[in-house]
Amino acid sequence: MKEIKVKKKKKLYEGKAKIVYETENEELLIQEFKDDATAFDGKKKGKIKEKGAFNNQISGRLFTFLESYHVPTHFVSQFSANAMVIKRLEMIPVEVVMRNVATGSLVKRYGVKDGTELDHPIIEFYLKDDAKHDPMINEDHVIAFGHADADEIKLIKRYAQKINAVLQSFFFRRDMVLVDFKLEFGRGKSGKIKLGDEISPDTCRLWDVQSGEKLDKDRFRQDLGKVEEAYREVHRRVFS
Ligand code: TMP
Ligand code: ASP
């Protein structure tokens, strides 16, 4: 891959798990992954040793893999152990969740039995707004609030379905079930929709195929122990 040398400049944005910096190149940013972990709208706080590095490297690998299937992403290159160079996107404040197996908030909301394999993947939209607890919205809300137009939503759904199909088999080959995950999209320089943010055990649920063991942030959310070990194991499998 072409090596792109940039320098870290001013901090542009700091979230709960990542910091984004400007570079001397207007179009390129540096996305740094923190070891900080939060859950339940930031009410639960902690640190997971080496999470920043694991998530950066896992995300980089998955973005590169998706690009090979013609899914445009913001990933440019790795920058350091826990940071990557990304293209600047105008982010759409909508979290796109894809589900293959019922668990988490789906079970709480609809009473489906935990662990039920879904006959059809479910796509959901949530407004990215912690103060409002990321309320679930539909396509009409997204359009009416001016976050994206109908063509963009169509494309986002197409990409989300493709990402799901590609990553399900990627993880299955590595003995993991891709239970569900969250995506965020944005617009690049020419307005083209691209996948942004991250894909990591912070934003996916991954279950070991044989044992059903949880290998993701649910270990932190639910105090299951062996949190760092789970991130390390996903990292090992993703690079195997
Ligand atoms: P949920 O079952 O809690 O709605 O989560 C669905 C998926 O989205 C799961 O893989 C975890 C991920 N997720 C995030 O990445 N960020 C969030 O803030 C939440 C609530 C979920
Ligand atoms: N990232 C979210 C938070 O801090 C929720 C989660 O991932 O569970 O609160």
mmCIF file of C-alpha atoms and ligand atoms in Angstrom:
data_model
loop_
_atom_site.group_PDB
_atom_site.id
_atom_site.type_symbol
_atom_site.label_atom_id
_atom_site.label_comp_id
_atom_site.label_asym_id
_atom_site.label_seq_id
_atom_site.Cartn_x
_atom_site.Cartn_y
_atom_site.Cartn_z
ATOM 1 C CA MET A 1 0.000 0.000 0.000
ATOM 2 C CA LYS A 2 1.155 3.521 -0.761
ATOM 3 C CA GLU A 3 2.731 5.064 2.323
ATOM 4 C CA ILE A 4 1.192 8.441 3.128
ATOM 5 C CA LYS A 5 3.215 10.611 5.464
ATOM 6 C CA VAL A 6 1.211 13.203 7.376
ATOM 7 C CA LYS A 7 1.802 15.137 10.558
ATOM 8 C CA LYS A 8 -0.603 15.263 13.478
ATOM 9 C CA LYS A 9 -1.920 18.810 13.958
ATOM 10 C CA LYS A 10 -4.825 20.331 15.912
ATOM 11 C CA LYS A 11 -7.388 18.159 17.711
ATOM 12 C CA LEU A 12 -10.630 18.392 15.755
ATOM 13 C CA TYR A 13 -12.966 16.234 17.816
ATOM 14 C CA GLU A 14 -12.832 13.965 20.845
ATOM 15 C CA GLY A 15 -15.420 11.257 21.415
ATOM 16 C CA LYS A 16 -15.694 8.565 24.049
ATOM 17 C CA ALA A 17 -13.432 6.064 22.310
ATOM 18 C CA LYS A 18 -11.566 8.066 19.654
ATOM 19 C CA ILE A 19 -9.837 11.380 18.976
ATOM 20 C CA VAL A 20 -9.683 12.922 15.495
ATOM 21 C CA TYR A 21 -6.824 15.264 14.550
ATOM 22 C CA GLU A 22 -6.268 17.495 11.557
ATOM 23 C CA THR A 23 -3.143 17.086 9.444
ATOM 24 C CA GLU A 24 -1.278 19.491 7.161
ATOM 25 C CA ASN A 25 -3.396 17.995 4.357
ATOM 26 C CA GLU A 26 -6.893 19.512 4.399
ATOM 27 C CA GLU A 27 -8.450 16.263 3.147
ATOM 28 C CA LEU A 28 -6.748 13.861 5.557
ATOM 29 C CA LEU A 29 -7.308 13.350 9.278
ATOM 30 C CA ILE A 30 -5.792 11.098 11.921
ATOM 31 C CA GLN A 31 -8.189 8.927 13.899
ATOM 32 C CA GLU A 32 -6.689 7.771 17.207
ATOM 33 C CA PHE A 33 -8.285 4.951 19.197
ATOM 34 C CA LYS A 34 -8.343 5.243 23.003
ATOM 35 C CA ASP A 35 -8.170 2.494 25.630
ATOM 36 C CA ASP A 36 -11.179 4.158 27.321
ATOM 37 C CA ALA A 37 -14.391 2.142 27.322
ATOM 38 C CA THR A 38 -17.876 3.424 28.088
ATOM 39 C CA ALA A 39 -21.320 1.867 28.032
ATOM 40 C CA PHE A 40 -24.908 2.930 28.702
ATOM 41 C CA ASP A 41 -24.446 6.470 27.303
ATOM 42 C CA GLY A 42 -21.184 6.883 29.129
ATOM 43 C CA LYS A 43 -22.624 6.050 32.563
ATOM 44 C CA LYS A 44 -20.278 3.068 32.896
ATOM 45 C CA LYS A 45 -16.632 3.966 32.426
ATOM 46 C CA GLY A 46 -13.421 1.980 32.330
ATOM 47 C CA LYS A 47 -10.218 1.257 30.493
ATOM 48 C CA ILE A 48 -9.301 -1.829 28.491
ATOM 49 C CA LYS A 49 -5.545 -2.338 28.155
ATOM 50 C CA GLU A 50 -4.353 -2.107 24.517
ATOM 51 C CA LYS A 51 -7.927 -1.707 23.214
ATOM 52 C CA GLY A 52 -6.911 1.360 21.190
ATOM 53 C CA ALA A 53 -4.263 -0.573 19.302
ATOM 54 C CA PHE A 54 -6.408 -3.682 18.831
ATOM 55 C CA ASN A 55 -9.384 -1.697 17.528
ATOM 56 C CA ASN A 56 -7.236 0.435 15.219
ATOM 57 C CA GLN A 57 -5.617 -2.600 13.641
ATOM 58 C CA ILE A 58 -8.817 -4.658 13.443
ATOM 59 C CA SER A 59 -10.675 -1.715 11.840
ATOM 60 C CA GLY A 60 -7.861 -1.122 9.350
ATOM 61 C CA ARG A 61 -7.889 -4.780 8.307
ATOM 62 C CA LEU A 62 -11.685 -4.827 7.912
ATOM 63 C CA PHE A 63 -11.807 -1.540 5.980
ATOM 64 C CA THR A 64 -9.116 -2.831 3.606
ATOM 65 C CA PHE A 65 -11.032 -6.080 3.153
ATOM 66 C CA LEU A 66 -14.271 -4.192 2.429
ATOM 67 C CA GLU A 67 -12.516 -1.920 -0.087
ATOM 68 C CA SER A 68 -11.495 -5.082 -1.967
ATOM 69 C CA TYR A 69 -15.240 -5.736 -2.345
ATOM 70 C CA HIS A 70 -15.783 -2.171 -3.646
ATOM 71 C CA VAL A 71 -17.233 -0.748 -0.438
ATOM 72 C CA PRO A 72 -15.782 2.787 -0.181
ATOM 73 C CA THR A 73 -14.382 3.603 3.281
ATOM 74 C CA HIS A 74 -12.534 6.504 4.878
ATOM 75 C CA PHE A 75 -9.445 4.346 5.573
ATOM 76 C CA VAL A 76 -6.188 5.518 3.983
ATOM 77 C CA SER A 77 -3.336 3.827 5.880
ATOM 78 C CA GLN A 78 -2.089 2.971 9.334
ATOM 79 C CA PHE A 79 -0.365 5.857 11.161
ATOM 80 C CA SER A 80 0.810 4.257 14.410
ATOM 81 C CA ALA A 81 -0.127 1.314 16.634
ATOM 82 C CA ASN A 82 -3.339 3.027 17.746
ATOM 83 C CA ALA A 83 -4.044 5.529 14.956
ATOM 84 C CA MET A 84 -4.932 5.551 11.266
ATOM 85 C CA VAL A 85 -4.964 8.136 8.495
ATOM 86 C CA ILE A 86 -8.495 8.666 7.211
ATOM 87 C CA LYS A 87 -10.199 10.798 4.582
ATOM 88 C CA ARG A 88 -12.168 13.727 5.973
ATOM 89 C CA LEU A 89 -15.887 12.956 5.724
ATOM 90 C CA GLU A 90 -18.940 15.029 6.470
ATOM 91 C CA MET A 91 -20.477 12.570 8.929
ATOM 92 C CA ILE A 92 -24.170 11.678 8.865
ATOM 93 C CA PRO A 93 -25.335 11.589 12.534
ATOM 94 C CA VAL A 94 -27.110 8.261 12.173
ATOM 95 C CA GLU A 95 -26.012 4.896 13.576
ATOM 96 C CA VAL A 96 -26.858 2.057 11.205
ATOM 97 C CA VAL A 97 -27.262 -1.259 13.046
ATOM 98 C CA MET A 98 -27.382 -4.633 11.258
ATOM 99 C CA ARG A 99 -28.548 -7.726 13.132
ATOM 100 C CA ASN A 100 -28.242 -11.409 12.257
ATOM 101 C CA VAL A 101 -28.998 -12.876 15.688
ATOM 102 C CA ALA A 102 -31.432 -11.461 18.272
ATOM 103 C CA THR A 103 -29.738 -10.058 21.378
ATOM 104 C CA GLY A 104 -29.146 -6.754 23.172
ATOM 105 C CA SER A 105 -31.710 -4.007 22.711
ATOM 106 C CA LEU A 106 -33.684 -6.059 20.139
ATOM 107 C CA VAL A 107 -34.511 -8.617 22.836
ATOM 108 C CA LYS A 108 -35.413 -5.899 25.356
ATOM 109 C CA ARG A 109 -37.603 -4.023 22.871
ATOM 110 C CA TYR A 110 -39.473 -6.871 21.167
ATOM 111 C CA GLY A 111 -39.165 -9.852 23.512
ATOM 112 C CA VAL A 112 -37.582 -12.173 20.944
ATOM 113 C CA LYS A 113 -35.641 -14.983 22.635
ATOM 114 C CA ASP A 114 -31.950 -14.106 23.123
ATOM 115 C CA GLY A 115 -29.781 -15.949 20.604
ATOM 116 C CA THR A 116 -32.517 -16.545 18.027
ATOM 117 C CA GLU A 117 -31.044 -16.634 14.519
ATOM 118 C CA LEU A 118 -33.058 -14.161 12.440
ATOM 119 C CA ASP A 119 -34.619 -15.404 9.184
ATOM 120 C CA HIS A 120 -33.699 -12.108 7.562
ATOM 121 C CA PRO A 121 -31.058 -9.551 8.644
ATOM 122 C CA ILE A 122 -32.589 -6.490 10.311
ATOM 123 C CA ILE A 123 -31.368 -2.981 9.563
ATOM 124 C CA GLU A 124 -32.125 -0.228 12.054
ATOM 125 C CA PHE A 125 -31.354 3.488 12.243
ATOM 126 C CA TYR A 126 -30.610 5.410 15.437
ATOM 127 C CA LEU A 127 -30.089 9.145 15.796
ATOM 128 C CA LYS A 128 -26.561 9.755 17.102
ATOM 129 C CA ASP A 129 -27.435 11.884 20.123
ATOM 130 C CA ASP A 130 -26.272 10.704 23.550
ATOM 131 C CA ALA A 131 -28.361 13.343 25.377
ATOM 132 C CA LYS A 132 -31.480 11.804 23.779
ATOM 133 C CA HIS A 133 -30.109 8.257 24.344
ATOM 134 C CA ASP A 134 -29.695 7.596 20.585
ATOM 135 C CA PRO A 135 -33.420 7.159 19.805
ATOM 136 C CA MET A 136 -34.416 4.724 17.068
ATOM 137 C CA ILE A 137 -35.627 6.487 13.914
ATOM 138 C CA ASN A 138 -36.769 5.400 10.455
ATOM 139 C CA GLU A 139 -35.827 6.436 6.912
ATOM 140 C CA ASP A 140 -38.440 9.207 6.867
ATOM 141 C CA HIS A 141 -36.968 10.769 10.026
ATOM 142 C CA VAL A 142 -33.519 10.710 8.417
ATOM 143 C CA ILE A 143 -34.855 12.511 5.304
ATOM 144 C CA ALA A 144 -37.206 14.888 7.157
ATOM 145 C CA PHE A 145 -34.459 15.987 9.551
ATOM 146 C CA GLY A 146 -32.192 16.633 6.553
ATOM 147 C CA HIS A 147 -29.512 14.112 7.494
ATOM 148 C CA ALA A 148 -29.566 12.265 4.147
ATOM 149 C CA ASP A 149 -31.724 12.093 1.017
ATOM 150 C CA ALA A 150 -33.621 9.070 -0.282
ATOM 151 C CA ASP A 151 -30.889 8.056 -2.769
ATOM 152 C CA GLU A 152 -28.237 8.266 -0.068
ATOM 153 C CA ILE A 153 -30.307 6.087 2.264
ATOM 154 C CA LYS A 154 -30.800 3.542 -0.503
ATOM 155 C CA LEU A 155 -27.043 3.403 -1.029
ATOM 156 C CA ILE A 156 -26.326 3.234 2.717
ATOM 157 C CA LYS A 157 -28.697 0.268 3.014
ATOM 158 C CA ARG A 158 -27.077 -1.443 0.019
ATOM 159 C CA TYR A 159 -23.604 -0.949 1.521
ATOM 160 C CA ALA A 160 -24.784 -2.128 4.959
ATOM 161 C CA GLN A 161 -26.213 -5.324 3.448
ATOM 162 C CA LYS A 162 -23.050 -5.951 1.445
ATOM 163 C CA ILE A 163 -20.829 -5.256 4.469
ATOM 164 C CA ASN A 164 -22.932 -7.713 6.459
ATOM 165 C CA ALA A 165 -22.606 -10.469 3.853
ATOM 166 C CA VAL A 166 -18.859 -9.925 3.386
ATOM 167 C CA LEU A 167 -18.062 -9.687 7.095
ATOM 168 C CA GLN A 168 -20.309 -12.590 8.132
ATOM 169 C CA SER A 169 -18.241 -14.942 6.003
ATOM 170 C CA PHE A 170 -14.950 -13.240 6.972
ATOM 171 C CA PHE A 171 -15.693 -13.834 10.662
ATOM 172 C CA PHE A 172 -17.223 -17.275 10.142
ATOM 173 C CA ARG A 173 -13.993 -18.468 8.491
ATOM 174 C CA ARG A 174 -12.324 -17.382 11.740
ATOM 175 C CA ASP A 175 -14.818 -19.266 13.947
ATOM 176 C CA MET A 176 -16.885 -16.233 14.935
ATOM 177 C CA VAL A 177 -20.569 -15.450 14.435
ATOM 178 C CA LEU A 178 -21.178 -11.820 13.463
ATOM 179 C CA VAL A 179 -24.234 -11.326 15.681
ATOM 180 C CA ASP A 180 -24.793 -7.606 15.047
ATOM 181 C CA PHE A 181 -22.830 -4.414 14.426
ATOM 182 C CA LYS A 182 -23.083 -0.664 14.059
ATOM 183 C CA LEU A 183 -21.898 1.459 11.123
ATOM 184 C CA GLU A 184 -21.552 5.190 10.513
ATOM 185 C CA PHE A 185 -21.405 6.766 7.073
ATOM 186 C CA GLY A 186 -20.358 10.157 5.734
ATOM 187 C CA ARG A 187 -19.799 12.091 2.526
ATOM 188 C CA GLY A 188 -16.370 12.437 0.967
ATOM 189 C CA LYS A 189 -15.008 15.432 -0.932
ATOM 190 C CA SER A 190 -17.221 14.897 -3.965
ATOM 191 C CA GLY A 191 -20.271 14.049 -1.856
ATOM 192 C CA LYS A 192 -19.801 10.303 -2.345
ATOM 193 C CA ILE A 193 -21.106 8.102 0.495
ATOM 194 C CA LYS A 194 -18.312 6.267 2.326
ATOM 195 C CA LEU A 195 -18.125 4.102 5.425
ATOM 196 C CA GLY A 196 -16.503 5.942 8.333
ATOM 197 C CA ASP A 197 -15.893 5.473 12.064
ATOM 198 C CA GLU A 198 -14.673 1.972 13.019
ATOM 199 C CA ILE A 199 -15.544 -1.719 12.884
ATOM 200 C CA SER A 200 -14.184 -3.406 15.996
ATOM 201 C CA PRO A 201 -15.239 -5.439 19.037
ATOM 202 C CA ASP A 202 -16.501 -2.079 20.423
ATOM 203 C CA THR A 203 -19.079 -1.852 17.635
ATOM 204 C CA CYS A 204 -19.752 -5.523 16.754
ATOM 205 C CA ARG A 205 -21.014 -8.503 18.689
ATOM 206 C CA LEU A 206 -18.906 -11.565 17.929
ATOM 207 C CA TRP A 207 -19.615 -15.004 19.412
ATOM 208 C CA ASP A 208 -17.273 -17.974 19.215
ATOM 209 C CA VAL A 209 -18.863 -20.508 16.848
ATOM 210 C CA GLN A 210 -18.161 -23.557 19.043
ATOM 211 C CA SER A 211 -18.549 -22.292 22.611
ATOM 212 C CA GLY A 212 -20.816 -19.294 22.037
ATOM 213 C CA GLU A 213 -18.406 -17.280 24.186
ATOM 214 C CA LYS A 214 -18.771 -13.502 23.764
ATOM 215 C CA LEU A 215 -15.650 -11.925 22.228
ATOM 216 C CA ASP A 216 -16.670 -8.258 22.235
ATOM 217 C CA LYS A 217 -17.566 -5.224 24.347
ATOM 218 C CA ASP A 218 -20.463 -7.087 25.981
ATOM 219 C CA ARG A 219 -17.747 -8.578 28.256
ATOM 220 C CA PHE A 220 -17.206 -5.022 29.561
ATOM 221 C CA ARG A 221 -20.896 -4.004 29.470
ATOM 222 C CA GLN A 222 -21.964 -7.112 31.418
ATOM 223 C CA ASP A 223 -18.862 -7.454 33.654
ATOM 224 C CA LEU A 224 -18.047 -10.891 32.239
ATOM 225 C CA GLY A 225 -14.280 -10.602 32.867
ATOM 226 C CA LYS A 226 -11.434 -11.427 30.432
ATOM 227 C CA VAL A 227 -12.230 -8.252 28.482
ATOM 228 C CA GLU A 228 -8.727 -7.496 27.200
ATOM 229 C CA GLU A 229 -8.255 -11.183 26.351
ATOM 230 C CA ALA A 230 -11.353 -11.088 24.108
ATOM 231 C CA TYR A 231 -10.056 -8.078 22.108
ATOM 232 C CA ARG A 232 -6.642 -9.754 21.807
ATOM 233 C CA GLU A 233 -8.281 -12.981 20.576
ATOM 234 C CA VAL A 234 -10.387 -11.185 17.940
ATOM 235 C CA HIS A 235 -7.228 -9.353 16.791
ATOM 236 C CA ARG A 236 -5.357 -12.670 16.529
ATOM 237 C CA ARG A 237 -8.159 -14.310 14.517
ATOM 238 C CA VAL A 238 -8.695 -11.290 12.241
ATOM 239 C CA PHE A 239 -5.004 -11.426 11.261
ATOM 240 C CA SER A 240 -4.888 -15.249 10.936
HETATM 241 P P1 TMP B 1 -27.857 -2.884 20.799
HETATM 242 O O1 TMP B 1 -28.342 -4.296 20.811
HETATM 243 O O2 TMP B 1 -27.421 -2.400 22.160
HETATM 244 O O3 TMP B 1 -28.814 -1.952 20.139
HETATM 245 O O4 TMP B 1 -26.525 -2.855 19.899
HETATM 246 C C1 TMP B 1 -26.525 -3.258 18.567
HETATM 247 C C2 TMP B 1 -25.106 -3.217 18.010
HETATM 248 O O5 TMP B 1 -24.617 -1.898 17.930
HETATM 249 C C3 TMP B 1 -24.077 -3.970 18.850
HETATM 250 O O6 TMP B 1 -23.189 -4.655 17.980
HETATM 251 C C4 TMP B 1 -23.327 -2.930 19.591
HETATM 252 C C5 TMP B 1 -23.411 -1.736 18.674
HETATM 253 N N1 TMP B 1 -23.508 -0.476 19.392
HETATM 254 C C6 TMP B 1 -22.543 0.503 19.188
HETATM 255 O O7 TMP B 1 -21.594 0.312 18.444
HETATM 256 N N2 TMP B 1 -22.696 1.680 19.860
HETATM 257 C C7 TMP B 1 -23.726 1.940 20.695
HETATM 258 O O8 TMP B 1 -23.795 3.034 21.261
HETATM 259 C C8 TMP B 1 -24.718 0.917 20.891
HETATM 260 C C9 TMP B 1 -25.875 1.140 21.818
HETATM 261 C C10 TMP B 1 -24.564 -0.268 20.210
HETATM 262 N N1 ASP B 2 -20.766 3.516 23.327
HETATM 263 C C1 ASP B 2 -21.971 3.737 24.037
HETATM 264 C C2 ASP B 2 -21.713 4.460 25.337
HETATM 265 O O1 ASP B 2 -20.880 4.826 25.880
HETATM 266 C C3 ASP B 2 -22.837 2.554 24.300
HETATM 267 C C4 ASP B 2 -22.332 1.161 24.148
HETATM 268 O O2 ASP B 2 -21.511 0.854 23.325
HETATM 269 O O3 ASP B 2 -22.867 0.290 24.866
HETATM 270 O O4 ASP B 2 -22.288 4.774 26.134
#
